[in-house]
């Protein structure tokens, strides 16, 4: 024991030495690190300017904060601005309120509005609220809703102002909005108040919501309630949304809920989806949630989406749902992609995607972010590109060719003979076509012309060729074999050329004999001339003999003209000879 | 033995002390910031241990704690402050943690983190960017060390971030000196990369030295990119020195072509000048060949109309410019014309101007277009004010046909404002029955979009049976998209039998496609539907 004691002492001493040495080293190292920021002033210091503060320095502080507020670009400037804002004392904040308000209104900057009001309410709520009551700031910051959804204006200055007010001064906000006339102008205030209260106290928010039961702002109130509640209790928010009468409002409420549910992961999303009976609505919300998962979670949504896509759903009744599904899911799987190849492989073969919209959306996104891998995938999956898909992929290859004609061309030449190589060569030629190889593009088209039954590729080619040499393109068009591609090409030459040089097209028309070619050229010409001179366009329509081409041209002219002269354009269409009566009645009925 | 033990104790003690000392420095806070913790929990794909393995410290914890601040700009200031306290040693750990976050948060945070990393440890930050081809770090690299960024781009010209490196780095070599920047760019071999970078640089040169930028255009290959760059330079030039830009335009004119929308370059430059000096722009336009004139005249006059509506409208009338013609932006984009802009900014003055026009077809046309535009762009509270609403002033001057054409839109815009409870009374503003019906249809459609529960009180306020039927029919038409079952039930409330049958047919067809079993069951059970109708629909199924 006597032996151990000094040993223990030595050990302790050494321990302290080691500890101290490491701490000392660390302290020395910290001297090399960037200088720490001055510690933030205490609130007392912030509120009470030092006795030496003069009127001039006060003005300087205000001007400096305002100047920084005008150019908030990047986090460093934002930090500098916020530091200056914090240095303003209560008197200075009151003194510069009008200038800040003006800056918010001219810049329409919601972030500036938010931080300024938040700061002022934090340090001097009494004066800030009095100022808000005595000025028209909140009223003038109003952004009219220019679309069907209230959500589209929640990012505006007035909206964030009410958000800050609702968080810091809910009672004042409640009283203030009572003074606003019922209607759309009050929506944002109602939304933000109930939303903020719901974040903190769902029961209190429910009471507030009940007060709007038969009010014109009920929709905004329930939207705010669900949005706020979803942040703390997504299941309760979902129940509220689901209890709404079916319609656009309920759809938005459910979308909000699923946006929030996605933050909790696939499990929560699946649980809530299982309570949706309508398969079309379920599919729509699954698409929303997929996007939410891609943005707000690290979870790979692919396995879940693969299961979800197996559910039978009819897209017949609403084409928009099909587009939403394809776009949202496509974007979700290619944003922050975990495994693009697996996702593309799935999309290439997924059922219930009759137009391959999901696949082409994903392939398009991938080709922009990683063209090399996209080309490799295309090479390795020729069977995925059967004839009907090949034309859809053509626009993606076209974009790759425009962005990198050399690489796309080299890839095209490396492909084995077959439709994909022909298509790739054609698109690569078009890509370089914009730089001058007219003949190469035409030759490439001839290798795939037999598959171009509707003339889609011919139209694409013609659009490029007209820009290179419109006269030569017109000549080439008239040399094509009869068929849909030729008709498309002639009409396209006429439309594209007329856009840029109507005089030249008028001269071309003079050289053409009567017949279908001339009719098509005049039809395309009249449709474009209507933008400059509708009355003259109507005369050209009369020159078209073919009733179908005449009707198409007349419809285009009427569409343009009716915007500026509904009376004259209707009168003209009503008396236009040589068109089908049913067609005429239909066009007139659809016009307003 | 004793000595050995003492030496051993000393070594052990030293080692132990050092370890504890080290551990107290690299503290490992128990709690992650809530957002980060949530992100980890909600990401079963990423094991939690992977995130925690990085070995966090208080500085890093402070950074993530800042994410809890709800005020956006305050949050960013706090993030920046926390970031500035981080050392070079913290950065790999911090960046790894940021990269483990969900996409949107990562997108927000990575630029500021990499920028700070470049400030602290250029080599490590550069390695991180290289290793992951992280485009987010390229701007920071170019800012922190332009020379090495340029070298990197030269070594890897095919890397997808090479052009961003050069575009960011070259201006930093010689800020505000386009001549030196152009010389630096000339060091890059001719080709796609150099052209892309030149295009970007030309845009920045145009801000301070448009003449130099314009002269540099020749180095771009001919084609749409050069033309687009030329337009942008001339616009910037027109902003700084309108007369110099117009001199360039005059020199260019013989080589320009006018299409059916005039010439895009001419129009854009005239509009740019018109922003500050309408007179100068219009004087220049008046000297242009006729096929170039109309589009820029509309473009400039609409800017003028927002300031001085009467003068601008009169100028158009005197110079053969149709005030009703829209402002075209290509063949797809379309905005209001001179009349619309005047209506948006000064509705009262514009209405007064319209009312002074001599009676006739032209006045009728412009009154109708004026109201049509006003419904789109004029302030709605003025348009639909309780006292003497502007829409009524215009509406009363319209022909009956015009009234019918616009009634639907008027009803819709009014209902969008909310607060319309007595629809039956409000539609008495529409003298003709056809216009009234249209107004009801528009109002009901907009009210439905706002809040489905508002529909019934509005329907109740309509006393005319035929108007109410038309309104219900509208509801059925919209409701069928989201709720075909409710739409079918609603169709049954239509009074007129033929209209009821038609509306029900519409709703059922949609419902059958969506859910054939439910729709069939409903049809079978519903006793208020005549048997002959049922038979027809059941047979069709």
mmCIF file of N, CA and C in Angstrom, chain B residues 224-281:
data_model
loop_
_atom_site.group_PDB
_atom_site.id
_atom_site.type_symbol
_atom_site.label_atom_id
_atom_site.label_comp_id
_atom_site.label_asym_id
_atom_site.label_seq_id
_atom_site.Cartn_x
_atom_site.Cartn_y
_atom_site.Cartn_z
ATOM 1 N N UNK B 224 -28.295 30.985 -82.955
ATOM 2 C CA UNK B 224 -29.236 31.598 -82.007
ATOM 3 C C UNK B 224 -28.564 32.083 -80.728
ATOM 4 N N UNK B 225 -27.467 31.424 -80.322
ATOM 5 C CA UNK B 225 -26.813 31.853 -79.081
ATOM 6 C C UNK B 225 -26.194 33.242 -79.244
ATOM 7 N N UNK B 226 -25.599 33.461 -80.418
ATOM 8 C CA UNK B 226 -25.001 34.774 -80.655
ATOM 9 C C UNK B 226 -26.098 35.839 -80.725
ATOM 10 N N UNK B 227 -27.188 35.474 -81.395
ATOM 11 C CA UNK B 227 -28.274 36.458 -81.528
ATOM 12 C C UNK B 227 -28.902 36.797 -80.188
ATOM 13 N N UNK B 228 -29.047 35.771 -79.372
ATOM 14 C CA UNK B 228 -29.612 36.006 -78.039
ATOM 15 C C UNK B 228 -28.692 36.904 -77.214
ATOM 16 N N UNK B 229 -27.385 36.628 -77.325
ATOM 17 C CA UNK B 229 -26.410 37.442 -76.587
ATOM 18 C C UNK B 229 -26.444 38.885 -77.097
ATOM 19 N N UNK B 230 -26.558 39.042 -78.418
ATOM 20 C CA UNK B 230 -26.609 40.383 -78.986
ATOM 21 C C UNK B 230 -27.810 41.166 -78.438
ATOM 22 N N UNK B 231 -28.953 40.496 -78.385
ATOM 23 C CA UNK B 231 -30.149 41.157 -77.856
ATOM 24 C C UNK B 231 -29.910 41.606 -76.417
ATOM 25 N N UNK B 232 -29.341 40.737 -75.618
ATOM 26 C CA UNK B 232 -29.140 41.077 -74.211
ATOM 27 C C UNK B 232 -28.168 42.238 -74.034
ATOM 28 N N UNK B 233 -27.094 42.215 -74.839
ATOM 29 C CA UNK B 233 -26.109 43.315 -74.742
ATOM 30 C C UNK B 233 -26.769 44.639 -75.122
ATOM 31 N N UNK B 234 -27.501 44.604 -76.219
ATOM 32 C CA UNK B 234 -28.131 45.854 -76.665
ATOM 33 C C UNK B 234 -29.166 46.351 -75.660
ATOM 34 N N UNK B 235 -29.813 45.422 -75.008
ATOM 35 C CA UNK B 235 -30.781 45.843 -73.966
ATOM 36 C C UNK B 235 -30.063 46.537 -72.814
ATOM 37 N N UNK B 236 -28.963 45.934 -72.404
ATOM 38 C CA UNK B 236 -28.197 46.542 -71.305
ATOM 39 C C UNK B 236 -27.653 47.904 -71.742
ATOM 40 N N UNK B 237 -27.213 47.940 -72.987
ATOM 41 C CA UNK B 237 -26.674 49.184 -73.550
ATOM 42 C C UNK B 237 -27.775 50.252 -73.566
ATOM 43 N N UNK B 238 -28.934 49.852 -73.999
ATOM 44 C CA UNK B 238 -30.066 50.779 -74.071
ATOM 45 C C UNK B 238 -30.413 51.320 -72.688
ATOM 46 N N UNK B 239 -30.193 50.510 -71.692
ATOM 47 C CA UNK B 239 -30.491 50.938 -70.328
ATOM 48 C C UNK B 239 -29.494 52.002 -69.872
ATOM 49 N N UNK B 240 -28.221 51.801 -70.247
ATOM 50 C CA UNK B 240 -27.164 52.729 -69.823
ATOM 51 C C UNK B 240 -27.086 53.961 -70.708
ATOM 52 N N UNK B 241 -27.196 53.727 -72.002
ATOM 53 C CA UNK B 241 -26.969 54.814 -72.954
ATOM 54 C C UNK B 241 -27.897 54.616 -74.162
ATOM 55 N N UNK B 242 -29.134 55.090 -74.052
ATOM 56 C CA UNK B 242 -30.121 54.815 -75.099
ATOM 57 C C UNK B 242 -29.679 55.278 -76.481
ATOM 58 N N UNK B 243 -29.070 56.446 -76.544
ATOM 59 C CA UNK B 243 -28.703 56.963 -77.869
ATOM 60 C C UNK B 243 -27.624 56.105 -78.535
ATOM 61 N N UNK B 244 -26.674 55.638 -77.744
ATOM 62 C CA UNK B 244 -25.620 54.782 -78.312
ATOM 63 C C UNK B 244 -26.232 53.469 -78.795
ATOM 64 N N UNK B 245 -27.177 52.931 -78.020
ATOM 65 C CA UNK B 245 -27.816 51.668 -78.423
ATOM 66 C C UNK B 245 -28.623 51.867 -79.699
ATOM 67 N N UNK B 246 -29.298 53.004 -79.790
ATOM 68 C CA UNK B 246 -30.093 53.264 -81.002
ATOM 69 C C UNK B 246 -29.193 53.432 -82.224
ATOM 70 N N UNK B 247 -28.016 54.018 -82.014
ATOM 71 C CA UNK B 247 -27.068 54.152 -83.132
ATOM 72 C C UNK B 247 -26.666 52.760 -83.632
ATOM 73 N N UNK B 248 -26.425 51.849 -82.705
ATOM 74 C CA UNK B 248 -26.091 50.474 -83.102
ATOM 75 C C UNK B 248 -27.261 49.830 -83.843
ATOM 76 N N UNK B 249 -28.461 50.094 -83.329
ATOM 77 C CA UNK B 249 -29.658 49.515 -83.967
ATOM 78 C C UNK B 249 -29.813 50.037 -85.394
ATOM 79 N N UNK B 250 -29.564 51.339 -85.560
ATOM 80 C CA UNK B 250 -29.675 51.910 -86.910
ATOM 81 C C UNK B 250 -28.688 51.230 -87.863
ATOM 82 N N UNK B 251 -27.514 50.934 -87.344
ATOM 83 C CA UNK B 251 -26.511 50.268 -88.183
ATOM 84 C C UNK B 251 -26.933 48.843 -88.522
ATOM 85 N N UNK B 252 -27.636 48.233 -87.599
ATOM 86 C CA UNK B 252 -28.039 46.829 -87.785
ATOM 87 C C UNK B 252 -29.263 46.683 -88.686
ATOM 88 N N UNK B 253 -30.113 47.703 -88.688
ATOM 89 C CA UNK B 253 -31.431 47.586 -89.330
ATOM 90 C C UNK B 253 -31.435 46.967 -90.731
ATOM 91 N N UNK B 254 -30.498 47.394 -91.613
ATOM 92 C CA UNK B 254 -30.542 46.815 -92.971
ATOM 93 C C UNK B 254 -30.399 45.290 -92.979
ATOM 94 N N UNK B 255 -29.788 44.723 -91.931
ATOM 95 C CA UNK B 255 -29.589 43.265 -91.930
ATOM 96 C C UNK B 255 -30.724 42.529 -91.211
ATOM 97 N N UNK B 256 -31.654 43.288 -90.623
ATOM 98 C CA UNK B 256 -32.728 42.643 -89.858
ATOM 99 C C UNK B 256 -33.942 42.372 -90.734
ATOM 100 N N UNK B 257 -34.682 41.329 -90.364
ATOM 101 C CA UNK B 257 -35.907 41.017 -91.094
ATOM 102 C C UNK B 257 -37.107 41.193 -90.184
ATOM 103 N N UNK B 258 -38.217 41.599 -90.774
ATOM 104 C CA UNK B 258 -39.438 41.732 -89.976
ATOM 105 C C UNK B 258 -40.367 40.571 -90.297
ATOM 106 N N UNK B 259 -40.783 39.871 -89.258
ATOM 107 C CA UNK B 259 -41.757 38.802 -89.420
ATOM 108 C C UNK B 259 -43.147 39.339 -89.131
ATOM 109 N N UNK B 260 -44.100 38.435 -88.912
ATOM 110 C CA UNK B 260 -45.466 38.913 -88.669
ATOM 111 C C UNK B 260 -45.586 39.614 -87.316
ATOM 112 N N UNK B 261 -44.655 39.360 -86.411
ATOM 113 C CA UNK B 261 -44.669 40.083 -85.133
ATOM 114 C C UNK B 261 -43.585 41.156 -85.126
ATOM 115 N N UNK B 262 -43.218 41.644 -86.288
ATOM 116 C CA UNK B 262 -42.149 42.632 -86.378
ATOM 117 C C UNK B 262 -40.811 41.936 -86.192
ATOM 118 N N UNK B 263 -39.894 42.655 -85.545
ATOM 119 C CA UNK B 263 -38.578 42.079 -85.290
ATOM 120 C C UNK B 263 -38.325 42.092 -83.777
ATOM 121 N N UNK B 264 -38.006 40.922 -83.244
ATOM 122 C CA UNK B 264 -37.910 40.791 -81.794
ATOM 123 C C UNK B 264 -36.865 41.731 -81.180
ATOM 124 N N UNK B 265 -35.720 41.827 -81.846
ATOM 125 C CA UNK B 265 -34.647 42.678 -81.318
ATOM 126 C C UNK B 265 -35.107 44.131 -81.269
ATOM 127 N N UNK B 266 -35.677 44.585 -82.366
ATOM 128 C CA UNK B 266 -36.138 45.976 -82.452
ATOM 129 C C UNK B 266 -37.163 46.258 -81.340
ATOM 130 N N UNK B 267 -38.070 45.319 -81.175
ATOM 131 C CA UNK B 267 -39.125 45.512 -80.170
ATOM 132 C C UNK B 267 -38.535 45.574 -78.762
ATOM 133 N N UNK B 268 -37.630 44.660 -78.478
ATOM 134 C CA UNK B 268 -37.063 44.629 -77.120
ATOM 135 C C UNK B 268 -36.255 45.882 -76.794
ATOM 136 N N UNK B 269 -35.492 46.350 -77.762
ATOM 137 C CA UNK B 269 -34.674 47.541 -77.507
ATOM 138 C C UNK B 269 -35.582 48.767 -77.333
ATOM 139 N N UNK B 270 -36.584 48.882 -78.187
ATOM 140 C CA UNK B 270 -37.511 50.014 -78.069
ATOM 141 C C UNK B 270 -38.195 49.987 -76.691
ATOM 142 N N UNK B 271 -38.606 48.820 -76.264
ATOM 143 C CA UNK B 271 -39.276 48.728 -74.959
ATOM 144 C C UNK B 271 -38.330 49.092 -73.822
ATOM 145 N N UNK B 272 -37.095 48.657 -73.953
ATOM 146 C CA UNK B 272 -36.110 48.970 -72.916
ATOM 147 C C UNK B 272 -35.951 50.482 -72.788
ATOM 148 N N UNK B 273 -35.845 51.152 -73.930
ATOM 149 C CA UNK B 273 -35.686 52.614 -73.911
ATOM 150 C C UNK B 273 -36.980 53.269 -73.417
ATOM 151 N N UNK B 274 -38.092 52.696 -73.839
ATOM 152 C CA UNK B 274 -39.394 53.237 -73.438
ATOM 153 C C UNK B 274 -39.620 53.212 -71.935
ATOM 154 N N UNK B 275 -38.953 52.323 -71.243
ATOM 155 C CA UNK B 275 -39.086 52.277 -69.777
ATOM 156 C C UNK B 275 -38.712 53.622 -69.155
ATOM 157 N N UNK B 276 -37.688 54.268 -69.755
ATOM 158 C CA UNK B 276 -37.232 55.538 -69.183
ATOM 159 C C UNK B 276 -37.656 56.745 -70.001
ATOM 160 N N UNK B 277 -37.774 56.552 -71.297
ATOM 161 C CA UNK B 277 -38.032 57.703 -72.159
ATOM 162 C C UNK B 277 -38.946 57.281 -73.317
ATOM 163 N N UNK B 278 -40.239 57.332 -73.061
ATOM 164 C CA UNK B 278 -41.202 56.892 -74.076
ATOM 165 C C UNK B 278 -41.075 57.713 -75.352
ATOM 166 N N UNK B 279 -40.840 58.997 -75.167
ATOM 167 C CA UNK B 279 -40.806 59.874 -76.356
ATOM 168 C C UNK B 279 -39.658 59.494 -77.287
ATOM 169 N N UNK B 280 -38.488 59.305 -76.698
ATOM 170 C CA UNK B 280 -37.323 58.935 -77.500
ATOM 171 C C UNK B 280 -37.612 57.629 -78.255
ATOM 172 N N UNK B 281 -38.186 56.671 -77.540
ATOM 173 C CA UNK B 281 -38.465 55.371 -78.166
ATOM 174 C C UNK B 281 -39.487 55.504 -79.292
#
